[in-house]
CSV table of C-alpha atoms in Angstrom, one decimal:
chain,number,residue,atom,x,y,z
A,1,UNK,CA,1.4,5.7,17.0
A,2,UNK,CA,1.5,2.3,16.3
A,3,UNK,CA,3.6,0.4,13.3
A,4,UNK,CA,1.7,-0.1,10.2
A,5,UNK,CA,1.7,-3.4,8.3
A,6,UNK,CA,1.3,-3.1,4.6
A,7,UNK,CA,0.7,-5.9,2.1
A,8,UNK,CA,0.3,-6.1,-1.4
A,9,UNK,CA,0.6,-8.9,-4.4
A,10,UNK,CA,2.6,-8.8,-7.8
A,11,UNK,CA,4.6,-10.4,-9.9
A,12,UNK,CA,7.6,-9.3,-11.4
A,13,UNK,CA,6.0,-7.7,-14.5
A,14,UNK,CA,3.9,-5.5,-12.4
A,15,UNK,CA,6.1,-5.1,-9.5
A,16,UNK,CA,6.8,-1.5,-11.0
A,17,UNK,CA,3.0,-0.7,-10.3
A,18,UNK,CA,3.2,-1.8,-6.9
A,19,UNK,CA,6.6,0.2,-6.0
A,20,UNK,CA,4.6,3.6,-7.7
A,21,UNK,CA,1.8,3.1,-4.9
A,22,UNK,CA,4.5,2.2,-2.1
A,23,UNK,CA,6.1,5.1,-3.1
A,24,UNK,CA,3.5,7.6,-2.8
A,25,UNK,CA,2.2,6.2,0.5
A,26,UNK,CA,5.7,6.8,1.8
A,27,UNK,CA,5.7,9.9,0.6
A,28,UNK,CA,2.0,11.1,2.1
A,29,UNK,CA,2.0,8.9,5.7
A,30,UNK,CA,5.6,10.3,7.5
A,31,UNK,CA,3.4,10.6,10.5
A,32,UNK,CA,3.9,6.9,10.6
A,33,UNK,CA,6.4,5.6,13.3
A,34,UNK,CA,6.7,2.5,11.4
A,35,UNK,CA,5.9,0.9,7.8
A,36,UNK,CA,6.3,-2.5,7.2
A,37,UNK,CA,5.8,-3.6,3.7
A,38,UNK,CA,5.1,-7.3,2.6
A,39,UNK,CA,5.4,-8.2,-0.6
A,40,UNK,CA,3.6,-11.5,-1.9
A,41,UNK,CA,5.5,-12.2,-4.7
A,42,UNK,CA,5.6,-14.7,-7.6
A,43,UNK,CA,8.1,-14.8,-9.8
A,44,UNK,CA,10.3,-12.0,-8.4
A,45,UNK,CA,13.5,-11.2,-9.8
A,46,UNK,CA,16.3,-10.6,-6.8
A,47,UNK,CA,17.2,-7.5,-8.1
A,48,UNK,CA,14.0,-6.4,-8.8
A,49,UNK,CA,13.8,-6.9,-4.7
A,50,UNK,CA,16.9,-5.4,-4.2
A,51,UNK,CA,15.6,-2.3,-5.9
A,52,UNK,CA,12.6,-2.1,-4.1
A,53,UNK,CA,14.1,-2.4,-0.8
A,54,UNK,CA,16.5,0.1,-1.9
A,55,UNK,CA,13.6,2.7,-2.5
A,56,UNK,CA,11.9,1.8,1.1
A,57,UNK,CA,14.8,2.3,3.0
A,58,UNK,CA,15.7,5.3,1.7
A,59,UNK,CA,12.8,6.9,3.3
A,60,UNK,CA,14.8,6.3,6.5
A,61,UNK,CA,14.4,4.2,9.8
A,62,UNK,CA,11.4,2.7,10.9
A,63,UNK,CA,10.7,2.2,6.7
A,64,UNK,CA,11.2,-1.7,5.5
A,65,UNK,CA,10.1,-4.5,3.1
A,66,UNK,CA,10.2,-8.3,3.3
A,67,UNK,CA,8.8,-10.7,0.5
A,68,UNK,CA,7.3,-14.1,0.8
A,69,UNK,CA,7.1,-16.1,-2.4
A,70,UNK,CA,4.1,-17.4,-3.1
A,71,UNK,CA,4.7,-18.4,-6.3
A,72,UNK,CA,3.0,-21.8,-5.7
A,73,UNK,CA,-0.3,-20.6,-4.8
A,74,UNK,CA,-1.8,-21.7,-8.0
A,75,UNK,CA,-1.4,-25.1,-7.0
A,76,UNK,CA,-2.1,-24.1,-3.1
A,77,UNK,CA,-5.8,-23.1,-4.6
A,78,UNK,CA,-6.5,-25.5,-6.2
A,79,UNK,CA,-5.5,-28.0,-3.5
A,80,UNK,CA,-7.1,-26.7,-0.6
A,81,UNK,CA,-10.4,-25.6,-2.6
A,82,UNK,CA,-10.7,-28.9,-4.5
A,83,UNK,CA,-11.3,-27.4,-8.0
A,84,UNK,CA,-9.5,-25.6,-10.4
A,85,UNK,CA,-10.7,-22.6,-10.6
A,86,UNK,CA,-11.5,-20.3,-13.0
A,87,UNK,CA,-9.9,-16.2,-12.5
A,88,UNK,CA,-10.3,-15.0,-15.8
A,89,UNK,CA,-8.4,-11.7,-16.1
A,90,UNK,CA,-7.8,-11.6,-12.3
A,91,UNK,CA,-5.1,-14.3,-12.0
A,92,UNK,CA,-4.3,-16.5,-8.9
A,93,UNK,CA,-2.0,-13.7,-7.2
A,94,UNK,CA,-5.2,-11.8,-6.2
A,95,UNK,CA,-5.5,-14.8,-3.7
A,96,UNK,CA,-3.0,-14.0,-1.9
A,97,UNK,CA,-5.2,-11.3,-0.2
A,98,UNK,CA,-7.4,-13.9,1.5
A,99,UNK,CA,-4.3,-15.8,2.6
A,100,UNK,CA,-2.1,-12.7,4.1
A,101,UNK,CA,-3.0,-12.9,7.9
A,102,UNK,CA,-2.2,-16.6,7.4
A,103,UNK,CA,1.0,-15.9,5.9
A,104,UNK,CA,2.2,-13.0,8.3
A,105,UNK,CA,1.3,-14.8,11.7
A,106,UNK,CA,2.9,-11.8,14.1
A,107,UNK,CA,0.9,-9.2,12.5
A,108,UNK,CA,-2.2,-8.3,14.4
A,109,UNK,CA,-3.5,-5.6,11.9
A,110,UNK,CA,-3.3,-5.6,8.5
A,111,UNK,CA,-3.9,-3.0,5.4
A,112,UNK,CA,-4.2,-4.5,1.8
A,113,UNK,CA,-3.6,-2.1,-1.0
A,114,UNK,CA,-4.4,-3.7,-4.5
A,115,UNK,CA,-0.7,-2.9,-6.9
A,116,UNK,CA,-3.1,0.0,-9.1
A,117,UNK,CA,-3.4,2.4,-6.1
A,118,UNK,CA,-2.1,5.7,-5.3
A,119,UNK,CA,-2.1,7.2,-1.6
A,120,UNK,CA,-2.8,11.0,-1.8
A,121,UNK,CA,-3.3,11.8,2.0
A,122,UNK,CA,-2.2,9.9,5.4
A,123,UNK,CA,-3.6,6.6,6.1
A,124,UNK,CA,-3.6,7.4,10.0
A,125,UNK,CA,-7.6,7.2,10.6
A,126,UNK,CA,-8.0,3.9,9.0
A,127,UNK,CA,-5.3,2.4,11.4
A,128,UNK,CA,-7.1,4.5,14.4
A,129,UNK,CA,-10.5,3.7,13.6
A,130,UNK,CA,-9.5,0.0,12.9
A,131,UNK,CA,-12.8,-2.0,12.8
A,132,UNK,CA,-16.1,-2.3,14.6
A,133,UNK,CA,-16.4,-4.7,17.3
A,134,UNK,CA,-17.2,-8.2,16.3
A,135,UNK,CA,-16.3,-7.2,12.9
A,136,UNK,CA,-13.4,-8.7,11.1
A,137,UNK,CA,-12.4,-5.9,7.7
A,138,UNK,CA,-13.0,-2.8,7.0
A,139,UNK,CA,-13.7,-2.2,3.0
A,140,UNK,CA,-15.7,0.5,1.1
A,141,UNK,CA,-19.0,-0.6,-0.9
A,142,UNK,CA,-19.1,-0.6,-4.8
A,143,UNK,CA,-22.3,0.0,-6.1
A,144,UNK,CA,-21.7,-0.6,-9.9
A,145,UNK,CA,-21.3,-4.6,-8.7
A,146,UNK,CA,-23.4,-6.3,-11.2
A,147,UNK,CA,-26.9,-7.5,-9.1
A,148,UNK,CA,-26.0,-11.4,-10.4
A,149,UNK,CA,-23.1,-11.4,-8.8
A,150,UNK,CA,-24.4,-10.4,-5.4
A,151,UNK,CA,-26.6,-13.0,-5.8
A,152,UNK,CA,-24.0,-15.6,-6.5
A,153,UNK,CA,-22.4,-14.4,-3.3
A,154,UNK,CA,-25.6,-15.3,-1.4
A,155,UNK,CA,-26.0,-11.6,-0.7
A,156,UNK,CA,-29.4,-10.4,-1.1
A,157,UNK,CA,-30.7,-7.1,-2.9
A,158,UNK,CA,-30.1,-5.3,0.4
A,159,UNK,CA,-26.9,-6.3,1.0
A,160,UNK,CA,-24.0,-4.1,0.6
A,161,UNK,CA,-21.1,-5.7,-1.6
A,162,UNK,CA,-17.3,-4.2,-1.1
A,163,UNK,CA,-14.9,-3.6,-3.3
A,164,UNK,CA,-11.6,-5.7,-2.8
A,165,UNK,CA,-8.7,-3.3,-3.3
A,166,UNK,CA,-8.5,-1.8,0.0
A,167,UNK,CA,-8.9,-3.4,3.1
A,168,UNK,CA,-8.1,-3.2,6.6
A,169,UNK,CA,-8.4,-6.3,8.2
A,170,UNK,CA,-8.3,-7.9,12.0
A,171,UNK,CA,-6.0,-10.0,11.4
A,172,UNK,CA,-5.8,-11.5,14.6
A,173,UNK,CA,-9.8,-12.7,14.3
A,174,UNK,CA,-9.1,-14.0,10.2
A,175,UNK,CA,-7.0,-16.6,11.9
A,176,UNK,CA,-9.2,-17.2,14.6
A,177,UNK,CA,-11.9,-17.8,12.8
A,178,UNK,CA,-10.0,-19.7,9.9
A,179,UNK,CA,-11.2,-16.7,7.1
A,180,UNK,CA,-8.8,-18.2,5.0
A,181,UNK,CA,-10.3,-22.5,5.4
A,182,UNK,CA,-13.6,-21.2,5.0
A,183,UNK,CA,-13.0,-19.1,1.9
A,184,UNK,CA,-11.7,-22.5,0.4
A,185,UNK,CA,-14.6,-24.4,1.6
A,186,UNK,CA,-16.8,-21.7,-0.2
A,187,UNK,CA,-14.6,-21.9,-3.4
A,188,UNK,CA,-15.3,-25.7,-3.6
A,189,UNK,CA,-18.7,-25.2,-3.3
A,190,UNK,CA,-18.7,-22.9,-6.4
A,191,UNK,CA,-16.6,-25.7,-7.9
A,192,UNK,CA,-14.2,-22.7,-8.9
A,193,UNK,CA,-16.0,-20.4,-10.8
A,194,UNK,CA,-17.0,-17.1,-9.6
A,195,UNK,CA,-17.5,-13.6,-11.4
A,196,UNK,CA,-15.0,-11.7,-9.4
A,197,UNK,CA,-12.8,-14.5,-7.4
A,198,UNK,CA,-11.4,-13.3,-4.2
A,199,UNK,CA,-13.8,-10.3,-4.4
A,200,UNK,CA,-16.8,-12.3,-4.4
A,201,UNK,CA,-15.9,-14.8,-1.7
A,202,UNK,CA,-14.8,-12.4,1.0
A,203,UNK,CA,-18.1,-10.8,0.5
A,204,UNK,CA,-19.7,-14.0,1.2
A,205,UNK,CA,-17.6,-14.9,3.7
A,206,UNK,CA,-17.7,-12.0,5.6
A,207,UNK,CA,-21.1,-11.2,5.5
A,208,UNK,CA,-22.5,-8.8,8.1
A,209,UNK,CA,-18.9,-7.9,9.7
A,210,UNK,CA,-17.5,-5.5,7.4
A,211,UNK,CA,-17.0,-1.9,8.8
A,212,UNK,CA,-17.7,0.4,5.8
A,213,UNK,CA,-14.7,1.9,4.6
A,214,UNK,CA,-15.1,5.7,3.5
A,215,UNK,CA,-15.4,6.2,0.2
A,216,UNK,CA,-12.5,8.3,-0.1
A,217,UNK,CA,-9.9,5.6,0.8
A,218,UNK,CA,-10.9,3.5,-1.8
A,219,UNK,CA,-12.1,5.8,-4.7
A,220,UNK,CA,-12.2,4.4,-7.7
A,221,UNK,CA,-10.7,6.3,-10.9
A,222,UNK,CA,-14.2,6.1,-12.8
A,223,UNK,CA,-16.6,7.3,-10.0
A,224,UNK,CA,-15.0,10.7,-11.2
A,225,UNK,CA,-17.0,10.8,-13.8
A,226,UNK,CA,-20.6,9.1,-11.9
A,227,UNK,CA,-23.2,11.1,-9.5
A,228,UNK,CA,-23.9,10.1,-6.1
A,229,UNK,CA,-27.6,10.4,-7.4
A,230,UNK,CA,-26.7,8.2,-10.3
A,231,UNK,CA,-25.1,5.2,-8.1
A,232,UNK,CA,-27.8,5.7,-5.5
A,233,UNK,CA,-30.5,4.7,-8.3
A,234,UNK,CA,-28.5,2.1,-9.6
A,235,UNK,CA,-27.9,0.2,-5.8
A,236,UNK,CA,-30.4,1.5,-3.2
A,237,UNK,CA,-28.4,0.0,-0.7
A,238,UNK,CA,-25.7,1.6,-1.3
A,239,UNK,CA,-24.9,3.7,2.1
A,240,UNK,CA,-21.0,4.8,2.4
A,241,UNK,CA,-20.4,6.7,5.6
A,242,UNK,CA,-21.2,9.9,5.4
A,243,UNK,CA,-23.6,9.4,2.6
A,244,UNK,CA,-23.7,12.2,-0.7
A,245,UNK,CA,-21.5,14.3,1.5
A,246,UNK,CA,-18.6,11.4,1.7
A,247,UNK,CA,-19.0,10.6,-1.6
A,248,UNK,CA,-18.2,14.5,-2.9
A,249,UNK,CA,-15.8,14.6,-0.2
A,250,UNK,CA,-13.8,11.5,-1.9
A,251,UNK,CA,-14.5,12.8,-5.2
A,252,UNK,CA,-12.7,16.1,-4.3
A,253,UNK,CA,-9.6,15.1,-2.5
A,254,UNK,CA,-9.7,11.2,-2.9
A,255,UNK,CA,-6.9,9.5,0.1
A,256,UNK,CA,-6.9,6.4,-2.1
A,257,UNK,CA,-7.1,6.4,-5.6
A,258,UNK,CA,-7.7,3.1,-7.0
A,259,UNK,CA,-7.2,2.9,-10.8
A,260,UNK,CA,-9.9,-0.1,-11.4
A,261,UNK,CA,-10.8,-0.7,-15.0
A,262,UNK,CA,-9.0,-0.3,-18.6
A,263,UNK,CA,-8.4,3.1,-18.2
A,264,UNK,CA,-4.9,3.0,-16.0
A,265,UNK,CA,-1.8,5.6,-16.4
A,266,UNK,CA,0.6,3.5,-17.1
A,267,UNK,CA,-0.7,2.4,-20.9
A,268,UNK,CA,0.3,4.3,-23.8
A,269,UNK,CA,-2.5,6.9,-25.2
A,270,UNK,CA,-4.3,6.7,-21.8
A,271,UNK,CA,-6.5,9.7,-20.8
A,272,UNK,CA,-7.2,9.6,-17.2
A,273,UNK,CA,-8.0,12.5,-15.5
A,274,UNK,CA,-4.6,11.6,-12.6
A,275,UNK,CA,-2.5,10.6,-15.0
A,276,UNK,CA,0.0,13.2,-14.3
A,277,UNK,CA,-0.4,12.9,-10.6
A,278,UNK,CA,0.3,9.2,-11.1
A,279,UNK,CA,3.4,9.8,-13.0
A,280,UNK,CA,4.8,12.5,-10.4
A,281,UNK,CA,5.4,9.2,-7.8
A,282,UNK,CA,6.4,7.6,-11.0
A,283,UNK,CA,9.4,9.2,-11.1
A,284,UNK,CA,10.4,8.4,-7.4
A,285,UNK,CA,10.7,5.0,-8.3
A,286,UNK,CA,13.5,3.0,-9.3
A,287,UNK,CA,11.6,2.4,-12.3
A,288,UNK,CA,11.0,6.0,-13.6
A,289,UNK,CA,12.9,5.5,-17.2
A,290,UNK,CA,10.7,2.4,-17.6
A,291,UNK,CA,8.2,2.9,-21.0
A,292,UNK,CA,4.3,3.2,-20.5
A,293,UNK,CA,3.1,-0.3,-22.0
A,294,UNK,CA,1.7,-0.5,-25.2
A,295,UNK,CA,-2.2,0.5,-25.4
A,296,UNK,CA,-4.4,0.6,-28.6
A,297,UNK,CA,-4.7,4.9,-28.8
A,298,UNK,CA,-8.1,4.6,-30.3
A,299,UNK,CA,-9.8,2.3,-27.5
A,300,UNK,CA,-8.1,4.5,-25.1
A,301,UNK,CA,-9.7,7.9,-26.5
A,302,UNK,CA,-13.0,5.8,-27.0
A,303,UNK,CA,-13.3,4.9,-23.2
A,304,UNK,CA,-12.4,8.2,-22.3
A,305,UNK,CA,-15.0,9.6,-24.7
A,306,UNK,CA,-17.4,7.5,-22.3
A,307,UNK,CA,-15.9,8.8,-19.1
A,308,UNK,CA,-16.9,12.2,-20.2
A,309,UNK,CA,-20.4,11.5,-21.8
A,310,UNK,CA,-20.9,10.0,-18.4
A,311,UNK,CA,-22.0,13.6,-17.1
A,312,UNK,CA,-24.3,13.9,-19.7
A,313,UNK,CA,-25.9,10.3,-20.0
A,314,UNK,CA,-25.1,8.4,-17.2
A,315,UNK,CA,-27.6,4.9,-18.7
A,316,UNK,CA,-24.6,4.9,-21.4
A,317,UNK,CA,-21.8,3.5,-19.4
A,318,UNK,CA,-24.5,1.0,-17.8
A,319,UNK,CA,-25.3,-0.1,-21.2
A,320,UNK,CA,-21.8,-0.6,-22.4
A,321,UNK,CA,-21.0,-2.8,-18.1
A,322,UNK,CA,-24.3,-5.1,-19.5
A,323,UNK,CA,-22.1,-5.8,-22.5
A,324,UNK,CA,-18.5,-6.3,-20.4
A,325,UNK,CA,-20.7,-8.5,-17.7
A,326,UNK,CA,-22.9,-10.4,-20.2
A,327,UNK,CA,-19.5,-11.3,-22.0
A,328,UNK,CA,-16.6,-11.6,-20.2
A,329,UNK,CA,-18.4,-12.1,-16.5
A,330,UNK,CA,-21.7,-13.8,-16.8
A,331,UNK,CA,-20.5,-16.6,-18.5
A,332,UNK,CA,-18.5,-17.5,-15.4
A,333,UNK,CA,-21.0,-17.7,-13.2
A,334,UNK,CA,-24.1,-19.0,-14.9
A,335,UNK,CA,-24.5,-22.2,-16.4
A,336,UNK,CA,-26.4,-21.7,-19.4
């Protein structure tokens, strides 16, 4: 079997996130020959490094982690786009996906894992099945995306839109074909505001040559609590391989577990349905004695009170997204 090539972004404050999901991939994928982790850091502390290398290698030979700073890619952005842009809650670092197969110019295939992931079953098929030809990544679709914002991206209503936090990617054809120049070029267009940054432009920018992803190896925390039916209804285009059956399939034994939204294990008072299995790979890490981070109890029981009226009314979370988008997205990406 071929070497696998790993990358992820973080800083050092949530560099204890990222070494939970490294931990359980390297726990669930010893059919791998070889796992290469790259780390594109900002503002790493070396012994912070140190400690993570530590954890890889004790997982044996053919296990390893290098780091490239790229704690300048603010600045790097904003050059090569032309505008400063606007993140919101999403930060520059989440650029650093777009810029990987720049950045790691050996690597012919690439797997980004966003920091809030867990990996609960081998990774093998989505190095095997790699991507369809012509194509250039291979994401899973996210059919809660706000219709607005696939319209920002130039996608029409029949368009699938995929989610960021997991993709496979050629990496051989993004520099080839200069994915990373025209992702700026796109950017300066948008003079810097978009509702979901690096989300939104690889969607435009790879338009018509994504591979779906299965569901299950990008499952998102909250879909636990949605219908297939439900999703279906809200985005008719929304087709993951497999259809209802992959969806259930994912829902029952998900391979990635993406922890997307407020509702992650590692803030105090949280609810989540995997927090335990989250804190089991927790305590593999060099950071296991490390305190959850402070959370406001009440909020968290609130959203989970959601989560779980979600099987009975499933119009109620969309009703409390229209209020998230309408204030903390839309005004992004409209000009009112």
């Amino acid at each position: 079997m071929k070497g696998w090539d790993i990358v992820y972004n973080s800083d050092e404050k949530f560099l204890r996130f990222v070494s939970v999901s490294m931990v359980s991939l390297l726990e669930n994928c010893r059919d791998a020959e070889r796992i290469s982790f790259h780390v594109l850091g900002s503002g790493l502390l070396q012994e912070s490094m140190d400690r993570l290398s530590r954890m890889v290698g004790s997982y044996g030979e053919g296990r390893s982690v290098s780091f490239i700073d790229i704690s300048d890619i603010r600045g790097r952005i904003d050059e090569d786009s032309g505008s400063v842009v606007e993140t919101g809650r999403f930060g520059y670092a989440a650029f650093g996906r777009i810029m990987a197969p720049s950045l790691l110019p050996e690597v012919k295939e690439l797997l980004y894992l966003d920091g809030d992931t867990l990996v609960l079953r081998s990774l093998s098929q989505v190095f095997e099945h790699g991507v369809s030809e012509g194509d250039l990544a291979s994401m899973a679709m996210e059919p809660t995306i706000y219709p607005e914002v696939k319209a920002e991206a130039g996608l029409s209503e029949e368009e699938p839109y995929y989610n960021s936090g997991v993709i496979f990617m050629d990496a051989e054809a993004w520099r080839r074909e200069d994915i990373y120049g025209k992702s700026m070029e796109y950017l300066s267009g948008k003079n810097g505001e978009l509702g979901f940054p690096d989300q939104d432009i690889l969607n435009h920018v790879l338009r018509g040559r994504v591979t779906p992803l299965p569901q299950c190896y990008n499952f998102i925390a909250g879909y636990r609590y949605q219908s297939y039916g439900h999703l279906k209804k809200k985005a008719a285009w929304f087709a993951p391989p497999k259809g209802r059956e992959g969806f259930e399939k994912a829902r029952r034994d998900p391979a990635v577990l993406h922890f997307a939204g407020d509702e992650r294990p590692w803030i105090r008072g949280n609810l989540s349905h995997y927090r335990h299995i989250y804190r089991r790979y927790a305590a593999l890490t060099p950071w296991k004695d490390e305190k959850d981070l402070p959370g406001n109890r009440l909020y968290m029981l609130a959203y989970h009170m959601v989560d779980l009226l979600t099987f009975l009314a499933p119009g109620l979370r969309d009703r409390i997204s229209d209020i998230y988008y309408k204030t903390r997205v839309r005004k992004r990406i409209v000009k009112e």
